[in-house]
Amino acid sequence: GQGVDEPLSATGFRQADAAGLFLSSVKFTHVFSSDLLRAKQASTAATILGKNKFCKDLEIKYDARLRERKYGVAEGRPLTDLKAMAKAAGEQCPSFTPSGGETLDEVRERARDFFEFLCQLAVELERKEQDMHGAASRSSGTPEEQLVFPWTNHCSEAELSSDNSGASKILDANILVVSHGAYMRNWIGYFVSDLNCTLPTNLTKSQLSSVSPNTGVSHFIIKLENGNLLKPEITCVCLNQDSHL
């Protein structure tokens, strides 16, 4: 939740180190993080960037919209207590909302708002590039140098076609977002139910509904045809990838 704002544990730092090494060859253009301590300060986002070959000095922007779901009276208590509260109310987790907590709809609204902000950012970058240089002259460096995604071996060719992989061109925005498990599950639910995200063919229903392991990596390719913010085309390359742990 949000109320007990503890820094990362020793295990958390080891996991963040592993994620940083895993992502060390990916050149990010932007990094956004939850402003809670376990994602902020000398924590997950900073640790990941510290291992990166290209963007150690990239500014991390902290955003309250990326905070974990608020659990009200259940915060700071064991998960068994939350489940007992839900049972007493005749409901089940995760749809149960403890007193003072956020509903799933409220969490999804935060996720939607932040995602639309990212899409707007990408469109503005594209326009700026075209205004300054024209579409033909993009930034220097080979695509292979700038976009080395380490998990492509885990994906089918259909999911990483030449159109989608990012290896065929330099991306306008290649954004790292560091957030939390329950929040990301809701964000991914929004992608799938509201925006018809294309999922990996081998993904099961239980994998889709489960919370990511700590520092689990999910990769989405977002296409905005002609800057159309209303109809983003979303492809999930991988979900909750944890081979680095």
C-alpha atoms as one frame of an Amber mdcrd trajectory, in Angstrom:
protein
   0.000   0.000   0.000   0.926   3.658   0.423   0.731   4.373   4.143   3.686
   2.237   5.271   6.396   3.822   3.159   9.411   1.616   3.853  12.669   1.614
   1.850  13.814  -1.505   0.022  15.088  -4.447   2.047  18.464  -6.089   1.334
  16.620  -8.622  -0.846  14.915  -5.771  -2.692  18.262  -4.141  -3.465  19.647
  -7.449  -4.792  16.581  -7.834  -7.026  16.932  -4.239  -8.285  20.621  -4.912
  -9.053  19.632  -8.007 -11.040  16.992  -6.038 -12.963  19.556  -3.298 -13.686
  22.024  -5.791 -15.145  19.223  -7.391 -17.162  18.233  -4.017 -18.658  21.758
  -2.588 -18.900  21.848  -2.527 -22.712  18.465  -0.861 -23.206  18.729   2.846
 -23.996  15.823   4.543 -22.278  14.673   8.001 -23.292  12.592   8.598 -20.135
  12.314   7.087 -16.664   9.248   7.484 -14.457   8.922   6.068 -10.957   6.442
   5.902  -8.142   7.312   8.438  -5.475   7.115   5.849  -2.667  10.451   5.106
  -0.951  10.796   1.511  -2.184  10.696   2.740  -5.791  12.357   6.124  -5.140
  15.611   7.403  -3.597  18.533   4.967  -3.857  16.019   2.292  -4.724  14.626
   0.392  -7.695  14.622   3.064 -10.436  17.993   4.554  -9.398  19.579   1.099
  -9.053  18.375   0.062 -12.520  19.737   3.250 -14.094  23.030   2.909 -12.205
  23.720  -0.340 -14.097  22.784   1.072 -17.514  25.439   1.464 -20.231  23.721
   4.426 -21.887  21.682   6.486 -19.472  23.165   6.532 -15.964  22.535  10.294
 -15.791  18.967  10.260 -17.096  16.631  12.178 -14.793  14.121  10.051 -12.902
  10.732  11.740 -12.742   8.644  10.767  -9.715   4.886  10.621 -10.109   2.232
  10.002  -7.445   0.000   8.419 -10.122   2.361   5.399 -10.055   1.889   4.699
  -6.349   0.711   1.311  -5.147  -3.010   0.849  -4.511  -4.112   2.425  -1.233
  -5.360  -0.241   1.205  -6.745   1.974   3.987  -7.144   0.202   7.340  -5.388
  -2.922   5.980  -2.069  -1.160   5.368   0.824  -2.394   7.482  -1.016  -5.620
   8.291  -0.458  -9.164   6.956  -2.183 -10.256   3.743  -4.124 -12.830   5.804
  -5.818  -9.911   7.606  -6.911  -8.393   4.307  -8.322 -11.738   3.196 -10.158
 -12.093   6.501 -11.656  -8.595   6.088 -12.808  -9.502   2.578 -14.354 -12.771
   3.788 -16.199 -10.993   6.608 -17.619  -8.580   4.021 -18.696 -11.495   1.815
 -16.182 -10.500  -0.871 -12.889 -11.728  -2.298  -9.482 -10.174  -2.894  -8.482
  -8.246  -4.963 -11.917  -6.739  -5.665 -12.534  -6.079  -1.945 -11.883  -2.470
  -0.858 -10.960  -2.012   2.835 -12.261   1.086   4.623 -10.205   4.089   3.500
  -8.731   2.176   0.544  -8.931   2.714  -3.208 -11.388   0.815  -5.350 -10.046
  -1.029  -8.388 -11.831   1.524 -10.581  -9.975   4.359  -8.838  -6.623   2.617
  -9.352  -7.448   1.997 -13.000  -8.375   5.658 -13.447  -4.929   6.657 -12.137
  -3.309   4.202 -14.543  -5.389   5.480 -17.470  -4.499   9.075 -16.673  -0.780
   8.292 -16.512  -0.834   6.218 -19.709  -2.584   9.000 -21.632   0.096  11.374
 -20.350   2.805   9.029 -21.748   1.059   8.837 -25.129   0.856  12.631 -25.290
   4.570  12.802 -24.448   5.432  10.413 -27.296   3.321  12.338 -29.821   4.913
  15.644 -28.832   8.401  14.121 -29.205   7.551  12.870 -32.681   6.277  16.289
 -33.733   9.337  18.003 -32.298  11.645  15.624 -34.196   9.818  16.267 -37.449
   9.837  20.023 -36.940  13.562  20.115 -36.178  14.989  17.604 -38.627  12.307
  16.184 -40.852  11.234  12.569 -40.586  14.247  11.252 -42.477  17.062  12.374
 -40.208  16.782  10.728 -36.830  19.288  10.632 -33.957  22.700   9.048 -34.409
  23.819   5.567 -33.377  22.850   2.195 -34.791  19.486   0.750 -33.797  21.252
  -2.359 -32.466  23.293  -0.201 -30.121  20.337   1.680 -28.785  17.605  -0.942
 -28.481  18.876  -4.236 -27.158  15.934  -5.921 -25.500  17.243  -8.881 -23.483
  14.010 -10.861 -23.351  13.421 -11.287 -27.087  14.578 -14.915 -26.865  11.555
 -15.614 -24.694   9.094 -14.401 -27.326   7.758 -15.839 -30.554   8.683 -14.281
 -33.899   5.071 -13.190 -34.345   5.298 -11.041 -31.235   8.519  -9.432 -32.415
   8.014  -9.001 -36.134  10.191  -6.554 -38.052   7.358  -4.033 -37.763   7.214
  -4.181 -33.987  10.606  -5.107 -32.573  12.114  -1.660 -32.385  15.265  -3.069
 -33.991  14.251  -1.659 -37.356  14.223   1.992 -36.250  15.104   4.266 -33.385
  12.124   4.845 -31.129  10.816   8.309 -30.293  10.186   7.231 -26.731  11.549
   4.179 -24.937  10.143   4.585 -21.460  11.014   2.773 -18.250   8.212   2.855
 -15.677   8.903   1.617 -12.130   5.790   0.975 -10.085   4.136  -1.678  -7.854
   2.447  -5.060  -8.190  -1.252  -4.418  -7.549  -1.114  -1.122  -9.454   0.553
  -2.725 -12.491  -1.937  -5.601 -12.492  -4.707  -3.005 -12.763  -2.852  -1.089
 -15.490  -2.384  -4.278 -17.518  -6.085  -5.073 -16.975  -6.895  -1.664 -18.444
  -4.679  -2.412 -21.469  -6.426  -5.728 -22.081 -10.082  -4.937 -21.319 -10.280
  -1.311 -22.493  -7.588  -1.041 -25.189  -7.603  -4.589 -26.646  -3.902  -5.187
 -26.015  -2.467  -8.088 -28.056  -1.053 -10.695 -25.651   1.680 -13.331 -26.100
   0.128 -16.516 -27.455   1.428 -18.668 -24.586   0.082 -16.438 -21.799  -2.414
 -18.132 -19.465  -5.367 -16.492 -17.722  -3.793 -17.036 -14.290  -0.538 -15.369
 -15.431  -2.521 -12.375 -16.637  -4.335 -11.977 -13.314  -1.342 -12.583 -11.016
   0.817  -9.905  -9.428   4.308  -9.540 -10.869   7.245 -10.787  -8.800   9.460
  -8.009  -7.413  11.330  -6.357 -10.328   9.348  -8.435 -12.816   9.695  -6.885
 -16.292   6.797  -6.363 -18.683   7.385  -4.945 -22.169   4.691  -3.240 -24.229
   5.004  -1.730 -27.695   2.652   1.204 -28.235   1.845   2.481 -31.720   0.032
   5.769 -32.206  -0.817   5.909 -35.904  -0.654   9.505 -37.145  -0.484  10.705
 -33.549  -3.959   9.329 -32.816  -4.165   9.343 -29.011  -7.638   7.795 -28.983
  -6.662   4.482 -30.594  -3.294   3.262 -29.320  -2.280  -0.116 -30.723  -0.699
  -2.097 -27.886   1.304  -5.313 -28.108   2.505  -7.109 -24.991   5.895  -8.639
 -25.761   6.328 -10.234 -22.360   4.606 -10.077 -18.990   6.200 -10.255 -15.516
   9.469 -11.620 -16.880  11.662 -12.739 -13.974  14.480 -14.744 -15.556  16.993
 -12.249 -14.109  16.118 -13.200 -10.520
